[in-house]
């Protein structure tokens, strides 16, 4: 693959196809302020290597669980301190999700390894259930 600096201008369909996206996704991202393609003399969108890289950044952000507005705000040049605050809040949300997933996995693994005829009679399973009862409401 060429570096993003040496990419020839692309039409919306070409850029979308590169990432397996539908063109309307790029139009939506443009409307959200995430992309700002140039235009040719006929008014058609033209994307270059910076857009190729920008779409990769947006996709990585989405993979990390960020919403489009959050990605747009993170990409805005409003200072490292604001970016750090936003990312720290997101890190905390991700950590809570990971913690919940680990607890779910522990419960499933306990149930899979249980030799009791019913989970209701398994003392190990009962401990995990009681830990959840004691924990109270889920964090948001």
mmCIF file of C-alpha atoms in Angstrom:
data_model
loop_
_atom_site.group_PDB
_atom_site.id
_atom_site.type_symbol
_atom_site.label_atom_id
_atom_site.label_comp_id
_atom_site.label_asym_id
_atom_site.label_seq_id
_atom_site.Cartn_x
_atom_site.Cartn_y
_atom_site.Cartn_z
ATOM 1 C CA UNK A 1 0.000 0.000 0.000
ATOM 2 C CA UNK A 2 1.183 3.493 -0.791
ATOM 3 C CA UNK A 3 1.737 5.980 1.988
ATOM 4 C CA UNK A 4 -1.153 8.366 2.456
ATOM 5 C CA UNK A 5 1.014 11.196 1.121
ATOM 6 C CA UNK A 6 1.342 9.571 -2.332
ATOM 7 C CA UNK A 7 -2.285 8.566 -2.922
ATOM 8 C CA UNK A 8 -3.912 9.912 -6.073
ATOM 9 C CA UNK A 9 -7.227 11.737 -5.593
ATOM 10 C CA UNK A 10 -10.153 9.348 -5.214
ATOM 11 C CA UNK A 11 -13.882 9.520 -5.756
ATOM 12 C CA UNK A 12 -16.180 8.775 -2.842
ATOM 13 C CA UNK A 13 -16.841 5.243 -4.094
ATOM 14 C CA UNK A 14 -13.135 4.467 -4.260
ATOM 15 C CA UNK A 15 -12.442 5.645 -0.725
ATOM 16 C CA UNK A 16 -15.509 3.875 0.610
ATOM 17 C CA UNK A 17 -14.573 0.641 -1.172
ATOM 18 C CA UNK A 18 -11.040 0.797 0.244
ATOM 19 C CA UNK A 19 -12.504 0.362 3.726
ATOM 20 C CA UNK A 20 -15.524 -1.735 2.790
ATOM 21 C CA UNK A 21 -17.903 1.108 3.574
ATOM 22 C CA UNK A 22 -20.933 2.382 1.739
ATOM 23 C CA UNK A 23 -20.491 5.875 0.247
ATOM 24 C CA UNK A 24 -23.365 7.212 2.356
ATOM 25 C CA UNK A 25 -21.218 6.546 5.450
ATOM 26 C CA UNK A 26 -18.595 9.003 4.201
ATOM 27 C CA UNK A 27 -21.322 11.539 3.401
ATOM 28 C CA UNK A 28 -22.654 11.157 6.940
ATOM 29 C CA UNK A 29 -19.184 11.627 8.397
ATOM 30 C CA UNK A 30 -18.838 14.752 6.284
ATOM 31 C CA UNK A 31 -22.156 16.049 7.651
ATOM 32 C CA UNK A 32 -20.876 15.306 11.191
ATOM 33 C CA UNK A 33 -17.776 17.413 10.530
ATOM 34 C CA UNK A 34 -15.342 14.512 10.473
ATOM 35 C CA UNK A 35 -14.377 14.765 6.790
ATOM 36 C CA UNK A 36 -14.086 17.728 4.477
ATOM 37 C CA UNK A 37 -13.232 16.550 0.980
ATOM 38 C CA UNK A 38 -12.255 18.838 -1.817
ATOM 39 C CA UNK A 39 -14.416 19.141 -4.902
ATOM 40 C CA UNK A 40 -13.556 18.834 -8.573
ATOM 41 C CA UNK A 41 -14.786 21.255 -11.243
ATOM 42 C CA UNK A 42 -18.065 19.313 -11.498
ATOM 43 C CA UNK A 43 -18.612 19.540 -7.736
ATOM 44 C CA UNK A 44 -17.852 15.878 -7.034
ATOM 45 C CA UNK A 45 -16.084 14.999 -3.805
ATOM 46 C CA UNK A 46 -12.391 14.213 -4.163
ATOM 47 C CA UNK A 47 -10.436 12.509 -1.414
ATOM 48 C CA UNK A 48 -6.665 12.388 -1.019
ATOM 49 C CA UNK A 49 -4.192 10.630 1.231
ATOM 50 C CA UNK A 50 -5.070 12.777 4.231
ATOM 51 C CA UNK A 51 -8.665 11.569 3.933
ATOM 52 C CA UNK A 52 -7.479 7.982 3.625
ATOM 53 C CA UNK A 53 -5.651 8.374 6.927
ATOM 54 C CA UNK A 54 -8.532 10.313 8.501
ATOM 55 C CA UNK A 55 -10.996 7.511 7.717
ATOM 56 C CA UNK A 56 -8.573 5.038 9.314
ATOM 57 C CA UNK A 57 -8.506 7.226 12.451
ATOM 58 C CA UNK A 58 -12.310 7.384 12.522
ATOM 59 C CA UNK A 59 -12.562 3.613 12.149
ATOM 60 C CA UNK A 60 -10.027 3.060 14.933
ATOM 61 C CA UNK A 61 -12.009 5.412 17.153
ATOM 62 C CA UNK A 62 -15.201 3.497 16.434
ATOM 63 C CA UNK A 63 -13.403 0.215 17.145
ATOM 64 C CA UNK A 64 -12.395 1.698 20.507
ATOM 65 C CA UNK A 65 -16.058 2.365 21.268
ATOM 66 C CA UNK A 66 -16.094 6.092 20.617
ATOM 67 C CA UNK A 67 -19.083 7.764 19.032
ATOM 68 C CA UNK A 68 -18.731 10.017 16.004
ATOM 69 C CA UNK A 69 -19.215 13.190 18.042
ATOM 70 C CA UNK A 70 -16.526 12.034 20.473
ATOM 71 C CA UNK A 71 -14.150 11.269 17.616
ATOM 72 C CA UNK A 72 -14.832 14.674 16.078
ATOM 73 C CA UNK A 73 -14.145 16.364 19.414
ATOM 74 C CA UNK A 74 -10.943 14.377 19.937
ATOM 75 C CA UNK A 75 -9.703 15.315 16.478
ATOM 76 C CA UNK A 76 -10.415 18.996 17.056
ATOM 77 C CA UNK A 77 -7.305 20.996 17.832
ATOM 78 C CA UNK A 78 -8.437 22.195 21.244
ATOM 79 C CA UNK A 79 -5.499 21.134 23.344
ATOM 80 C CA UNK A 80 -3.966 18.070 24.896
ATOM 81 C CA UNK A 81 -5.558 18.689 28.299
ATOM 82 C CA UNK A 82 -9.122 18.557 26.953
ATOM 83 C CA UNK A 83 -8.276 15.511 24.858
ATOM 84 C CA UNK A 84 -6.777 13.789 27.900
ATOM 85 C CA UNK A 85 -9.907 14.470 29.986
ATOM 86 C CA UNK A 86 -12.142 13.026 27.260
ATOM 87 C CA UNK A 87 -9.947 9.972 26.813
ATOM 88 C CA UNK A 88 -9.714 9.349 30.544
ATOM 89 C CA UNK A 89 -13.515 9.340 30.812
ATOM 90 C CA UNK A 90 -13.681 6.900 27.908
ATOM 91 C CA UNK A 91 -10.969 4.729 29.452
ATOM 92 C CA UNK A 92 -13.022 4.493 32.632
ATOM 93 C CA UNK A 93 -16.116 3.454 30.648
ATOM 94 C CA UNK A 94 -14.068 0.834 28.785
ATOM 95 C CA UNK A 95 -12.598 -0.481 32.034
ATOM 96 C CA UNK A 96 -16.088 -0.862 33.503
ATOM 97 C CA UNK A 97 -17.127 -2.791 30.379
ATOM 98 C CA UNK A 98 -14.063 -5.044 30.658
ATOM 99 C CA UNK A 99 -14.752 -5.650 34.341
ATOM 100 C CA UNK A 100 -18.364 -6.622 33.604
ATOM 101 C CA UNK A 101 -17.231 -8.929 30.798
ATOM 102 C CA UNK A 102 -14.683 -10.608 33.096
ATOM 103 C CA UNK A 103 -17.355 -11.170 35.744
ATOM 104 C CA UNK A 104 -19.659 -12.663 33.098
ATOM 105 C CA UNK A 105 -16.896 -14.928 31.851
ATOM 106 C CA UNK A 106 -16.121 -16.066 35.387
ATOM 107 C CA UNK A 107 -19.797 -16.924 35.912
ATOM 108 C CA UNK A 108 -20.003 -18.864 32.639
ATOM 109 C CA UNK A 109 -16.741 -20.704 33.312
ATOM 110 C CA UNK A 110 -17.980 -21.620 36.778
ATOM 111 C CA UNK A 111 -21.216 -22.963 35.313
ATOM 112 C CA UNK A 112 -19.355 -24.902 32.616
ATOM 113 C CA UNK A 113 -17.080 -26.528 35.173
ATOM 114 C CA UNK A 114 -19.854 -27.310 37.636
ATOM 115 C CA UNK A 115 -20.469 -30.986 38.379
ATOM 116 C CA UNK A 116 -23.668 -30.402 40.370
ATOM 117 C CA UNK A 117 -26.903 -31.496 38.764
ATOM 118 C CA UNK A 118 -28.273 -27.968 39.190
ATOM 119 C CA UNK A 119 -26.501 -24.622 39.378
ATOM 120 C CA UNK A 120 -28.883 -23.755 42.206
ATOM 121 C CA UNK A 121 -27.085 -26.308 44.408
ATOM 122 C CA UNK A 122 -23.531 -25.314 43.429
ATOM 123 C CA UNK A 123 -21.804 -23.451 46.275
ATOM 124 C CA UNK A 124 -19.234 -21.858 43.938
ATOM 125 C CA UNK A 125 -21.980 -20.532 41.679
ATOM 126 C CA UNK A 126 -23.885 -19.282 44.732
ATOM 127 C CA UNK A 127 -20.825 -17.277 45.824
ATOM 128 C CA UNK A 128 -20.602 -15.584 42.417
ATOM 129 C CA UNK A 129 -24.302 -14.791 42.470
ATOM 130 C CA UNK A 130 -24.064 -13.365 45.989
ATOM 131 C CA UNK A 131 -21.113 -11.173 44.958
ATOM 132 C CA UNK A 132 -23.349 -9.691 42.254
ATOM 133 C CA UNK A 133 -26.202 -9.187 44.734
ATOM 134 C CA UNK A 134 -23.831 -7.400 47.088
ATOM 135 C CA UNK A 135 -22.391 -5.207 44.329
ATOM 136 C CA UNK A 136 -25.676 -3.341 43.803
ATOM 137 C CA UNK A 137 -26.494 -1.409 40.629
ATOM 138 C CA UNK A 138 -24.282 -1.590 37.566
ATOM 139 C CA UNK A 139 -22.146 1.489 36.902
ATOM 140 C CA UNK A 140 -23.132 3.414 33.802
#
